[in-house]
Short mmCIF file of C-alpha atoms in Angstrom, two decimals:
data_model
loop_
_atom_site.label_atom_id
_atom_site.label_comp_id
_atom_site.label_asym_id
_atom_site.label_seq_id
_atom_site.Cartn_x
_atom_site.Cartn_y
_atom_site.Cartn_z
CA UNK A 1 86.42 27.13 70.94
CA UNK A 2 84.82 30.27 72.40
CA UNK A 3 82.87 28.12 74.82
CA UNK A 4 86.06 26.35 75.85
CA UNK A 5 87.90 29.63 76.47
CA UNK A 6 84.90 30.95 78.43
CA UNK A 7 84.87 27.78 80.55
CA UNK A 8 88.55 28.11 81.51
CA UNK A 9 88.10 31.81 82.25
CA UNK A 10 85.19 31.12 84.60
CA UNK A 11 87.11 28.24 86.20
CA UNK A 12 90.19 30.42 86.80
CA UNK A 13 88.14 33.23 88.30
CA UNK A 14 86.34 30.75 90.54
CA UNK A 15 89.63 29.27 91.76
CA UNK A 16 91.05 32.71 92.50
CA UNK A 17 87.88 33.64 94.35
CA UNK A 18 88.11 30.51 96.50
CA UNK A 19 91.77 31.19 97.31
CA UNK A 20 90.95 34.75 98.28
CA UNK A 21 88.16 33.52 100.56
CA UNK A 22 90.69 31.31 102.34
CA UNK A 23 93.13 34.21 102.67
CA UNK A 24 90.39 36.49 104.00
CA UNK A 25 89.82 34.05 106.86
CA UNK A 26 93.29 34.79 108.23
CA UNK A 27 93.39 37.55 110.84
CA UNK A 28 95.26 40.74 109.94
CA UNK A 29 96.85 39.30 106.80
CA UNK A 30 97.88 42.83 105.80
CA UNK A 31 100.30 42.88 102.90
CA UNK A 32 101.14 39.19 103.08
CA UNK A 33 100.24 37.28 99.95
CA UNK A 34 99.23 33.66 99.57
CA UNK A 35 102.76 32.96 98.38
CA UNK A 36 104.28 34.64 101.45
CA UNK A 37 102.19 32.55 103.82
CA UNK A 38 102.96 29.34 101.96
CA UNK A 39 106.68 30.12 101.85
CA UNK A 40 106.69 30.99 105.54
CA UNK A 41 105.22 27.63 106.49
CA UNK A 42 107.62 25.82 104.17
CA UNK A 43 110.53 27.66 105.77
CA UNK A 44 109.33 26.63 109.22
CA UNK A 45 109.13 22.99 108.15
CA UNK A 46 112.53 23.18 106.47
CA UNK A 47 113.95 24.53 109.73
CA UNK A 48 112.51 21.61 111.65
CA UNK A 49 114.01 19.18 109.18
CA UNK A 50 117.46 20.79 109.01
CA UNK A 51 117.85 21.66 112.70
CA UNK A 52 116.26 18.68 114.39
CA UNK A 53 116.11 15.69 112.05
CA UNK A 54 119.76 16.11 111.06
CA UNK A 55 120.75 15.73 114.73
CA UNK A 56 119.28 12.24 114.74
CA UNK A 57 121.59 11.04 111.95
CA UNK A 58 124.74 11.63 114.01
CA UNK A 59 126.33 8.91 116.10
CA UNK A 60 124.37 8.77 119.35
CA UNK A 61 121.68 11.00 117.80
CA UNK A 62 119.12 8.54 119.14
CA UNK A 63 121.17 6.66 121.72
CA UNK A 64 122.11 9.69 123.84
CA UNK A 65 118.91 11.68 123.31
CA UNK A 66 116.55 10.75 126.13
CA UNK A 67 113.56 12.13 124.21
CA UNK A 68 113.90 9.63 121.37
CA UNK A 69 116.22 6.87 122.62
CA UNK A 70 114.84 3.53 121.50
CA UNK A 71 114.34 1.16 124.39
CA UNK A 72 113.35 -2.46 124.17
CA UNK A 73 109.86 -3.51 123.11
CA UNK A 74 107.65 -4.67 125.92
CA UNK A 75 108.15 -8.37 125.24
CA UNK A 76 111.94 -7.92 125.50
CA UNK A 77 112.02 -5.85 128.67
CA UNK A 78 111.88 -9.07 130.67
CA UNK A 79 114.77 -10.33 128.53
CA UNK A 80 116.78 -7.25 129.43
CA UNK A 81 116.07 -7.64 133.17
CA UNK A 82 116.86 -11.34 133.15
CA UNK A 83 120.16 -10.85 131.34
CA UNK A 84 121.20 -8.18 133.82
CA UNK A 85 120.18 -10.40 136.72
CA UNK A 86 122.52 -13.15 135.51
CA UNK A 87 125.47 -10.80 134.91
CA UNK A 88 125.05 -10.04 131.20
CA UNK A 89 124.42 -6.29 131.48
CA UNK A 90 127.03 -5.43 128.84
CA UNK A 91 125.31 -7.70 126.32
CA UNK A 92 121.93 -6.10 127.10
CA UNK A 93 123.42 -2.60 126.72
CA UNK A 94 124.99 -3.52 123.39
CA UNK A 95 121.65 -4.82 122.11
CA UNK A 96 119.92 -1.51 122.88
CA UNK A 97 122.75 0.48 121.32
CA UNK A 98 122.43 -1.49 118.09
CA UNK A 99 118.73 -0.62 117.78
CA UNK A 100 119.58 3.07 118.06
CA UNK A 101 122.49 2.84 115.62
CA UNK A 102 120.16 1.33 113.03
CA UNK A 103 117.68 4.19 113.54
CA UNK A 104 120.45 6.76 113.12
CA UNK A 105 121.36 5.17 109.79
CA UNK A 106 117.77 5.07 108.60
CA UNK A 107 116.94 8.71 109.32
CA UNK A 108 119.49 9.77 106.70
CA UNK A 109 116.86 8.67 104.17
CA UNK A 110 114.21 11.02 105.57
CA UNK A 111 115.22 14.44 104.25
CA UNK A 112 114.40 13.92 100.53
CA UNK A 113 110.98 12.54 101.47
CA UNK A 114 110.24 15.52 103.71
CA UNK A 115 111.49 18.01 101.12
CA UNK A 116 109.13 16.52 98.54
CA UNK A 117 106.19 16.72 100.98
CA UNK A 118 106.96 20.37 101.72
CA UNK A 119 107.10 21.17 98.00
CA UNK A 120 103.66 19.61 97.51
CA UNK A 121 102.06 21.75 100.23
CA UNK A 122 99.09 23.80 98.98
CA UNK A 123 98.05 27.20 100.24
CA UNK A 124 95.08 25.63 102.02
CA UNK A 125 97.45 23.20 103.73
CA UNK A 126 99.60 26.15 104.82
CA UNK A 127 96.60 28.07 106.14
CA UNK A 128 95.33 25.09 108.11
CA UNK A 129 98.77 24.48 109.58
CA UNK A 130 99.31 28.12 110.50
CA UNK A 131 95.98 28.48 112.27
CA UNK A 132 95.94 24.97 113.69
CA UNK A 133 97.34 23.40 116.83
CA UNK A 134 100.96 23.64 117.97
CA UNK A 135 101.80 20.40 116.15
CA UNK A 136 99.82 20.94 112.94
CA UNK A 137 102.93 21.14 110.75
CA UNK A 138 104.31 17.97 112.29
CA UNK A 139 100.99 16.18 111.75
CA UNK A 140 100.99 17.34 108.12
CA UNK A 141 104.37 15.72 107.57
CA UNK A 142 103.34 12.62 109.47
CA UNK A 143 100.20 12.20 107.36
CA UNK A 144 101.95 12.80 104.05
CA UNK A 145 105.23 10.93 104.58
CA UNK A 146 104.70 7.98 106.94
CA UNK A 147 104.15 5.38 104.22
CA UNK A 148 107.19 6.52 102.24
CA UNK A 149 109.33 6.76 105.37
CA UNK A 150 108.48 3.23 106.46
CA UNK A 151 109.34 1.90 103.01
CA UNK A 152 112.71 3.68 103.10
CA UNK A 153 113.57 3.08 106.74
CA UNK A 154 112.77 -0.62 106.99
CA UNK A 155 115.37 -1.99 104.54
CA UNK A 156 118.01 0.45 105.81
CA UNK A 157 117.44 -0.72 109.38
CA UNK A 158 117.55 -4.34 108.31
CA UNK A 159 120.83 -3.74 106.45
CA UNK A 160 122.18 -1.71 109.35
CA UNK A 161 121.50 -4.56 111.74
CA UNK A 162 123.64 -6.77 109.51
CA UNK A 163 126.34 -4.11 109.00
CA UNK A 164 126.96 -3.46 112.69
CA UNK A 165 126.39 -7.04 113.70
CA UNK A 166 123.13 -6.33 115.50
CA UNK A 167 121.47 -9.33 113.93
CA UNK A 168 124.10 -11.60 115.46
CA UNK A 169 124.00 -9.77 118.80
CA UNK A 170 120.25 -10.10 119.03
CA UNK A 171 120.33 -13.72 117.90
CA UNK A 172 122.83 -14.31 120.71
CA UNK A 173 120.71 -12.38 123.24
CA UNK A 174 117.46 -14.13 122.36
CA UNK A 175 119.13 -17.54 122.16
CA UNK A 176 120.64 -17.07 125.61
CA UNK A 177 117.33 -15.91 127.03
CA UNK A 178 115.31 -18.67 125.41
CA UNK A 179 117.72 -21.25 126.82
CA UNK A 180 116.95 -20.20 130.40
CA UNK A 181 114.72 -22.86 132.02
CA UNK A 182 111.03 -22.06 132.40
CA UNK A 183 111.07 -18.71 130.51
CA UNK A 184 108.51 -18.02 127.81
CA UNK A 185 110.42 -17.95 124.53
CA UNK A 186 110.41 -14.74 122.46
CA UNK A 187 111.15 -13.95 118.81
CA UNK A 188 110.17 -10.29 118.16
CA UNK A 189 110.28 -8.48 114.80
CA UNK A 190 112.96 -5.96 115.70
CA UNK A 191 113.13 -4.44 112.21
CA UNK A 192 109.47 -3.40 112.30
CA UNK A 193 109.75 -2.21 115.90
CA UNK A 194 112.88 -0.12 115.27
CA UNK A 195 111.45 1.31 112.04
CA UNK A 196 108.36 2.58 113.82
CA UNK A 197 110.40 3.93 116.74
CA UNK A 198 112.76 5.74 114.35
CA UNK A 199 109.78 7.41 112.66
CA UNK A 200 108.32 8.31 116.05
CA UNK A 201 111.62 9.96 117.00
CA UNK A 202 111.79 11.95 113.77
CA UNK A 203 108.32 13.44 114.24
CA UNK A 204 108.97 14.12 117.91
CA UNK A 205 112.01 16.24 117.04
CA UNK A 206 110.18 18.12 114.28
CA UNK A 207 107.44 18.89 116.81
CA UNK A 208 110.09 20.41 119.10
CA UNK A 209 111.18 22.87 116.42
CA UNK A 210 107.59 23.65 115.43
CA UNK A 211 106.69 24.50 119.02
CA UNK A 212 109.79 26.71 119.28
CA UNK A 213 108.77 28.72 116.22
CA UNK A 214 105.19 29.03 117.40
CA UNK A 215 105.96 30.09 120.98
CA UNK A 216 109.47 31.57 121.03
CA UNK A 217 109.87 34.79 119.04
CA UNK A 218 113.66 34.37 118.92
CA UNK A 219 113.18 31.14 116.95
CA UNK A 220 111.61 33.08 114.09
CA UNK A 221 114.92 33.64 112.42
CA UNK A 222 113.77 35.50 109.30
CA UNK A 223 111.50 38.45 108.56
CA UNK A 224 109.13 36.12 106.71
CA UNK A 225 108.75 33.79 109.69
CA UNK A 226 108.12 36.76 111.96
CA UNK A 227 105.40 38.16 109.69
CA UNK A 228 103.68 34.85 108.96
CA UNK A 229 103.60 33.58 112.53
CA UNK A 230 102.42 36.97 113.77
CA UNK A 231 99.13 35.98 112.10
CA UNK A 232 99.04 32.89 114.29
CA UNK A 233 99.74 34.99 117.39
CA UNK A 234 96.66 37.07 116.76
CA UNK A 235 94.23 34.24 116.03
#
C-alpha cells in the first residue's frame, strides 16, 4: 500500500511539473493560471459558435451569405448554364436555394457537438491554440468534430431535401438536363456534397470570429479574453 501511495504521489508531482513547464513557455503569463488560459480559449471558441455559427441556422444564413453560399458542384455547373440557356433560370435558382436551405437546417445540429469538443479541451490544447496560427482554434474544432458533424449533418440534409421538396426539384432538374440530346448524363450525390459544403461554411465562419478576437482588441469582450490574448500579442 505504501508503495502504491508513493507511486501516485510521484505521478501527481510529475504531472504538475509537466503542466508548469508548458505554462512557463508562455510569454509574460503573469498572474494568469492554467485554468484562466484554458477558460479564455474556451470563451473565444464559444463566442465563435454563438456569434457566427448561429447566423448560419437562420433562413438565408447560407443562401444570402456570399462567403458560404453553396453553389453547384462542378459536374452540375454545366447543368445550371444549360437550363438558363433554354429559359429555365427560375428552376436553376430554386435548385441552388434548396441546397442552402438544407445546410441551414443541418447546422442546427452543430452546437452540441462543438460544446462537447470545447469541454474536452486540455490545457496543452489551449496553449497550442493560443500561441498558434490565426486559425488554430478553428483547426482544433475541425479536427475534433468533423466526423461527428458529418454523421449528424448528412441525415438532416437528406431529410431536409425531402421536407422542402428539394429531392423532387433536383430529380426534375437532372431529368430535364439528361433528356437534352447529346449531353453527358449526370447523377451527383447531392447529400454528400451539401454536407461537406455545410461543414466548410461552419468552419469558415468560426475562423472569422477567431481572427476578430486575435486581431481586433474591441472583439475581446471580457477581461479574461483581454488578458489571455495579450499573451498571444506578445509572442
